[in-house]
Amino acid sequence: MSQKIIEESSKFLSYVLRHEPQAIGLELDSEGWGDIDALISGAAKHGRQMSRELIALVVEGNDKKRFALSADGQRIRAVQGHSNKNVQLQLEARQPPAVLFHGTATRFMASINEKGLIPGSRHHVHLSQDLDTARAVGQRYGQVVILQIDAQAMQAQGFTFYQAENGVWLTDQVPVGFIKPL
Ligand code: HQG
């Protein structure tokens, strides 16, 4: 299987499992799980060849471990990044490191300085523990700015943090007072 097919399939799975399962007639439960056979047949009806083998390669080979399989191997879900309203992951609150990072683009800074970090179309604001990830995330949108988030102070003031299975930190919003450009 070529790397290109695996990458395209990963983008396709992100699209249906995070955002638009209805695009291929797939149903997700509130924990984001979708049936793999239904996904494969729904994808086929919309002209996209998927297979168990390809799905396994995407799940295992994924640099960010974006997807997880159920214990019985029959279902798949995205572990973070959802915008779909039917999905509401039951994440456990966790104590974050004292400082977390968020990579964004210079063109968003005027708005961020006014409103703080807000989730946009996704369910959470995404934060990372390391600078390299924050930089890569920010670069997708333009000239990168890395923001340092005072997670310790936020937690002390009652904000809740969650960690997705793949290590990405999530929170509902970050008010301006906890954000400092690096
Ligand atoms: C920005 C990727 C204006 C925010 C990554 C970001 C991540 C504001 C953009 C995951 C704002 C939203 C999520 C405000 C926030 N005004 N802009 N008040 N507050 N923003 O893609 O964090 O590769 O929804 O800075 O690794 O970039 O897909 O969020 O630039 O974990 O697995 O609004 O996506 O994961 O963009 O990325 P996104 P994100 P995957």
mmCIF file of C-alpha atoms and ligand atoms in Angstrom:
data_model
loop_
_atom_site.group_PDB
_atom_site.id
_atom_site.type_symbol
_atom_site.label_atom_id
_atom_site.label_comp_id
_atom_site.label_asym_id
_atom_site.label_seq_id
_atom_site.Cartn_x
_atom_site.Cartn_y
_atom_site.Cartn_z
ATOM 1 C CA MET A 1 0.000 0.000 0.000
ATOM 2 C CA SER A 2 1.502 3.380 -0.958
ATOM 3 C CA GLN A 3 2.131 6.087 1.607
ATOM 4 C CA LYS A 4 0.007 8.444 -0.497
ATOM 5 C CA ILE A 5 -3.047 6.169 -0.269
ATOM 6 C CA ILE A 6 -2.545 5.814 3.487
ATOM 7 C CA GLU A 7 -2.327 9.603 3.936
ATOM 8 C CA GLU A 8 -5.377 10.273 1.781
ATOM 9 C CA SER A 9 -7.310 7.625 3.683
ATOM 10 C CA SER A 10 -6.260 9.201 6.985
ATOM 11 C CA LYS A 11 -7.665 12.557 5.812
ATOM 12 C CA PHE A 12 -10.858 10.836 4.692
ATOM 13 C CA LEU A 13 -11.226 9.107 8.077
ATOM 14 C CA SER A 14 -10.620 12.421 9.879
ATOM 15 C CA TYR A 15 -13.354 13.988 7.785
ATOM 16 C CA VAL A 16 -16.008 11.325 8.415
ATOM 17 C CA LEU A 17 -15.108 10.421 12.006
ATOM 18 C CA ARG A 18 -14.616 13.982 13.280
ATOM 19 C CA HIS A 19 -16.890 16.096 11.155
ATOM 20 C CA GLU A 20 -19.297 14.613 8.577
ATOM 21 C CA PRO A 21 -20.189 10.919 9.112
ATOM 22 C CA GLN A 22 -23.486 11.622 7.344
ATOM 23 C CA ALA A 23 -21.523 12.284 4.136
ATOM 24 C CA ILE A 24 -21.276 8.485 3.770
ATOM 25 C CA GLY A 25 -24.424 7.587 5.752
ATOM 26 C CA LEU A 26 -22.437 6.504 8.809
ATOM 27 C CA GLU A 27 -23.783 6.744 12.339
ATOM 28 C CA LEU A 28 -21.508 7.532 15.249
ATOM 29 C CA ASP A 29 -22.472 6.995 18.880
ATOM 30 C CA SER A 30 -21.949 9.694 21.498
ATOM 31 C CA GLU A 31 -18.435 8.360 22.156
ATOM 32 C CA GLY A 32 -17.599 8.797 18.481
ATOM 33 C CA TRP A 33 -17.563 5.091 17.571
ATOM 34 C CA GLY A 34 -18.620 3.984 14.086
ATOM 35 C CA ASP A 35 -19.011 0.446 12.760
ATOM 36 C CA ILE A 36 -16.120 -0.453 10.443
ATOM 37 C CA ASP A 37 -18.200 -2.573 8.023
ATOM 38 C CA ALA A 38 -20.726 0.279 7.711
ATOM 39 C CA LEU A 39 -17.873 2.704 7.138
ATOM 40 C CA ILE A 40 -16.380 0.532 4.379
ATOM 41 C CA SER A 41 -19.715 0.024 2.598
ATOM 42 C CA GLY A 42 -20.725 3.690 3.022
ATOM 43 C CA ALA A 43 -17.362 4.809 1.642
ATOM 44 C CA ALA A 44 -17.705 2.432 -1.342
ATOM 45 C CA LYS A 45 -21.090 3.927 -2.214
ATOM 46 C CA HIS A 46 -19.371 7.286 -2.381
ATOM 47 C CA GLY A 47 -16.557 6.087 -4.601
ATOM 48 C CA ARG A 48 -13.892 5.567 -1.962
ATOM 49 C CA GLN A 49 -12.203 2.201 -1.609
ATOM 50 C CA MET A 50 -11.529 1.368 2.008
ATOM 51 C CA SER A 51 -10.663 -2.023 3.476
ATOM 52 C CA ARG A 52 -9.895 -3.521 6.857
ATOM 53 C CA GLU A 53 -6.245 -3.771 5.843
ATOM 54 C CA LEU A 54 -6.066 -0.117 4.809
ATOM 55 C CA ILE A 55 -7.857 1.018 7.967
ATOM 56 C CA ALA A 56 -5.423 -0.990 10.117
ATOM 57 C CA LEU A 57 -2.484 0.632 8.315
ATOM 58 C CA VAL A 58 -3.924 4.103 8.900
ATOM 59 C CA VAL A 59 -4.619 3.458 12.588
ATOM 60 C CA GLU A 60 -1.211 1.919 13.305
ATOM 61 C CA GLY A 61 0.871 4.141 11.065
ATOM 62 C CA ASN A 62 -0.697 7.408 12.066
ATOM 63 C CA ASP A 63 1.934 9.869 13.318
ATOM 64 C CA LYS A 64 -0.459 11.444 15.796
ATOM 65 C CA LYS A 65 -2.462 8.335 16.714
ATOM 66 C CA ARG A 66 -5.622 10.141 15.631
ATOM 67 C CA PHE A 67 -7.765 6.979 15.570
ATOM 68 C CA ALA A 68 -8.505 4.069 17.887
ATOM 69 C CA LEU A 69 -10.112 0.665 17.322
ATOM 70 C CA SER A 70 -12.545 -0.890 19.783
ATOM 71 C CA ALA A 71 -11.355 -3.912 21.766
ATOM 72 C CA ASP A 72 -13.339 -6.275 19.506
ATOM 73 C CA GLY A 73 -11.912 -4.635 16.373
ATOM 74 C CA GLN A 74 -15.372 -3.895 14.953
ATOM 75 C CA ARG A 75 -15.474 -0.138 15.537
ATOM 76 C CA ILE A 76 -13.286 2.878 14.995
ATOM 77 C CA ARG A 77 -13.248 6.434 16.320
ATOM 78 C CA ALA A 78 -11.229 9.631 16.190
ATOM 79 C CA VAL A 79 -9.719 10.330 19.611
ATOM 80 C CA GLN A 80 -9.982 14.146 19.363
ATOM 81 C CA GLY A 81 -10.678 17.000 16.980
ATOM 82 C CA HIS A 82 -14.447 16.495 16.574
ATOM 83 C CA SER A 83 -16.881 19.117 15.394
ATOM 84 C CA ASN A 84 -19.832 16.707 15.011
ATOM 85 C CA LYS A 85 -22.661 17.578 17.379
ATOM 86 C CA ASN A 86 -23.810 13.996 18.025
ATOM 87 C CA VAL A 87 -20.432 13.138 19.493
ATOM 88 C CA GLN A 88 -19.589 14.082 23.039
ATOM 89 C CA LEU A 89 -16.582 12.205 24.339
ATOM 90 C CA GLN A 90 -16.731 11.409 28.054
ATOM 91 C CA LEU A 91 -13.262 12.624 28.875
ATOM 92 C CA GLU A 92 -11.871 12.440 32.378
ATOM 93 C CA ALA A 93 -10.509 15.611 33.896
ATOM 94 C CA ARG A 94 -6.735 15.435 34.376
ATOM 95 C CA GLN A 95 -4.133 17.601 35.964
ATOM 96 C CA PRO A 96 -2.188 19.353 33.193
ATOM 97 C CA PRO A 97 1.507 20.235 33.217
ATOM 98 C CA ALA A 98 2.149 23.726 34.621
ATOM 99 C CA VAL A 99 2.556 25.134 31.119
ATOM 100 C CA LEU A 100 0.968 24.092 27.832
ATOM 101 C CA PHE A 101 1.443 25.482 24.308
ATOM 102 C CA HIS A 102 -0.843 26.470 21.466
ATOM 103 C CA GLY A 103 0.428 27.124 17.952
ATOM 104 C CA THR A 104 -1.517 29.606 15.878
ATOM 105 C CA ALA A 105 -0.971 32.161 13.112
ATOM 106 C CA THR A 106 -0.150 35.864 13.412
ATOM 107 C CA ARG A 107 -3.332 36.780 11.542
ATOM 108 C CA PHE A 108 -5.487 35.371 14.386
ATOM 109 C CA MET A 109 -3.715 37.313 17.144
ATOM 110 C CA ALA A 110 -5.858 40.464 17.152
ATOM 111 C CA SER A 111 -8.942 38.351 17.744
ATOM 112 C CA ILE A 112 -7.196 36.058 20.261
ATOM 113 C CA ASN A 113 -5.999 39.111 22.242
ATOM 114 C CA GLU A 114 -9.599 40.197 22.454
ATOM 115 C CA LYS A 115 -11.490 36.923 23.015
ATOM 116 C CA GLY A 116 -8.851 34.513 24.249
ATOM 117 C CA LEU A 117 -8.605 31.065 22.673
ATOM 118 C CA ILE A 118 -11.986 29.681 21.653
ATOM 119 C CA PRO A 119 -12.728 26.281 20.104
ATOM 120 C CA GLY A 120 -14.093 27.497 16.765
ATOM 121 C CA SER A 121 -15.947 24.654 15.108
ATOM 122 C CA ARG A 122 -14.289 21.958 17.211
ATOM 123 C CA HIS A 123 -15.446 20.909 20.677
ATOM 124 C CA HIS A 124 -12.329 22.081 22.515
ATOM 125 C CA VAL A 125 -9.282 24.285 22.339
ATOM 126 C CA HIS A 126 -6.321 22.032 21.548
ATOM 127 C CA LEU A 127 -3.089 22.423 23.493
ATOM 128 C CA SER A 128 0.183 20.530 23.424
ATOM 129 C CA GLN A 129 2.853 19.693 25.888
ATOM 130 C CA ASP A 130 5.704 20.293 23.481
ATOM 131 C CA LEU A 131 6.801 23.199 21.341
ATOM 132 C CA ASP A 132 7.402 21.195 18.162
ATOM 133 C CA THR A 133 3.783 20.043 18.010
ATOM 134 C CA ALA A 134 2.531 23.576 18.694
ATOM 135 C CA ARG A 135 4.751 24.912 15.914
ATOM 136 C CA ALA A 136 3.523 22.301 13.408
ATOM 137 C CA VAL A 137 -0.125 23.011 14.295
ATOM 138 C CA GLY A 138 0.317 26.793 13.918
ATOM 139 C CA GLN A 139 2.163 26.511 10.616
ATOM 140 C CA ARG A 140 -0.939 25.078 8.961
ATOM 141 C CA TYR A 141 -2.546 28.518 9.121
ATOM 142 C CA GLY A 142 0.285 30.902 8.215
ATOM 143 C CA GLN A 143 3.117 32.636 10.016
ATOM 144 C CA VAL A 144 3.332 30.801 13.286
ATOM 145 C CA VAL A 145 3.022 32.269 16.803
ATOM 146 C CA ILE A 146 3.462 30.031 19.808
ATOM 147 C CA LEU A 147 1.393 30.887 22.837
ATOM 148 C CA GLN A 148 2.308 29.795 26.318
ATOM 149 C CA ILE A 149 -0.697 28.869 28.429
ATOM 150 C CA ASP A 150 -0.559 29.108 32.204
ATOM 151 C CA ALA A 151 -2.392 25.828 32.761
ATOM 152 C CA GLN A 152 -1.489 25.744 36.432
ATOM 153 C CA ALA A 153 -3.157 29.115 37.101
ATOM 154 C CA MET A 154 -6.158 28.114 35.002
ATOM 155 C CA GLN A 155 -6.609 24.925 36.951
ATOM 156 C CA ALA A 156 -6.249 26.782 40.242
ATOM 157 C CA GLN A 157 -9.113 29.002 39.098
ATOM 158 C CA GLY A 158 -11.373 26.070 38.291
ATOM 159 C CA PHE A 159 -10.842 25.494 34.568
ATOM 160 C CA THR A 160 -10.919 21.834 33.609
ATOM 161 C CA PHE A 161 -8.384 20.071 31.389
ATOM 162 C CA TYR A 162 -8.745 16.769 29.586
ATOM 163 C CA GLN A 163 -6.258 14.631 27.729
ATOM 164 C CA ALA A 164 -7.204 12.692 24.620
ATOM 165 C CA GLU A 165 -5.907 9.140 24.169
ATOM 166 C CA ASN A 166 -3.166 10.456 21.889
ATOM 167 C CA GLY A 167 -1.832 12.953 24.415
ATOM 168 C CA VAL A 168 -3.424 16.126 23.031
ATOM 169 C CA TRP A 169 -4.602 18.405 25.867
ATOM 170 C CA LEU A 170 -8.100 19.851 25.632
ATOM 171 C CA THR A 171 -9.958 22.594 27.445
ATOM 172 C CA ASP A 172 -13.111 24.599 26.772
ATOM 173 C CA GLN A 173 -11.502 28.010 26.364
ATOM 174 C CA VAL A 174 -8.464 29.999 27.437
ATOM 175 C CA PRO A 175 -9.154 33.560 28.646
ATOM 176 C CA VAL A 176 -6.677 36.266 27.604
ATOM 177 C CA GLY A 177 -5.098 36.572 31.050
ATOM 178 C CA PHE A 178 -3.591 33.064 30.852
ATOM 179 C CA ILE A 179 -1.994 33.542 27.405
ATOM 180 C CA LYS A 180 1.543 34.784 26.822
ATOM 181 C CA PRO A 181 3.266 34.776 23.400
ATOM 182 C CA LEU A 182 6.557 32.894 23.621
HETATM 183 C C1 HQG B 1 -7.603 29.839 16.230
HETATM 184 C C2 HQG B 1 -4.736 19.148 14.468
HETATM 185 C C3 HQG B 1 -9.318 33.839 16.153
HETATM 186 C C4 HQG B 1 -6.693 28.758 16.744
HETATM 187 C C5 HQG B 1 -3.793 19.719 15.483
HETATM 188 C C6 HQG B 1 -6.527 27.892 15.499
HETATM 189 C C7 HQG B 1 -4.642 19.958 16.677
HETATM 190 C C8 HQG B 1 -8.755 31.835 17.093
HETATM 191 C C9 HQG B 1 -7.865 28.039 14.811
HETATM 192 C C10 HQG B 1 -6.028 19.998 16.136
HETATM 193 C C11 HQG B 1 -9.316 32.231 18.331
HETATM 194 C C12 HQG B 1 -8.754 26.808 14.971
HETATM 195 C C13 HQG B 1 -6.630 21.331 16.344
HETATM 196 C C14 HQG B 1 -9.875 33.528 18.408
HETATM 197 C C15 HQG B 1 -8.532 30.251 18.559
HETATM 198 N N1 HQG B 1 -9.851 34.282 17.298
HETATM 199 N N2 HQG B 1 -8.768 32.618 16.007
HETATM 200 N N3 HQG B 1 -10.416 34.008 19.537
HETATM 201 N N4 HQG B 1 -9.146 31.238 19.212
HETATM 202 N N5 HQG B 1 -8.277 30.603 17.276
HETATM 203 O O1 HQG B 1 -7.822 23.516 13.349
HETATM 204 O O2 HQG B 1 -5.789 24.042 17.469
HETATM 205 O O3 HQG B 1 -3.574 17.034 12.610
HETATM 206 O O4 HQG B 1 -9.842 24.017 14.807
HETATM 207 O O5 HQG B 1 -5.467 29.305 17.199
HETATM 208 O O6 HQG B 1 -2.750 18.847 15.755
HETATM 209 O O7 HQG B 1 -5.248 24.597 15.043
HETATM 210 O O8 HQG B 1 -6.038 17.335 12.513
HETATM 211 O O9 HQG B 1 -7.608 24.063 15.827
HETATM 212 O O10 HQG B 1 -5.527 28.391 14.673
HETATM 213 O O11 HQG B 1 -4.548 18.971 17.649
HETATM 214 O O12 HQG B 1 -5.034 15.542 13.951
HETATM 215 O O13 HQG B 1 -8.536 29.140 15.429
HETATM 216 O O14 HQG B 1 -5.938 19.725 14.758
HETATM 217 O O15 HQG B 1 -4.822 17.784 14.607
HETATM 218 O O16 HQG B 1 -8.203 25.809 14.163
HETATM 219 O O17 HQG B 1 -5.872 22.333 15.664
HETATM 220 P P1 HQG B 1 -8.422 24.279 14.473
HETATM 221 P P2 HQG B 1 -6.037 23.828 16.027
HETATM 222 P P3 HQG B 1 -4.853 16.870 13.344
#
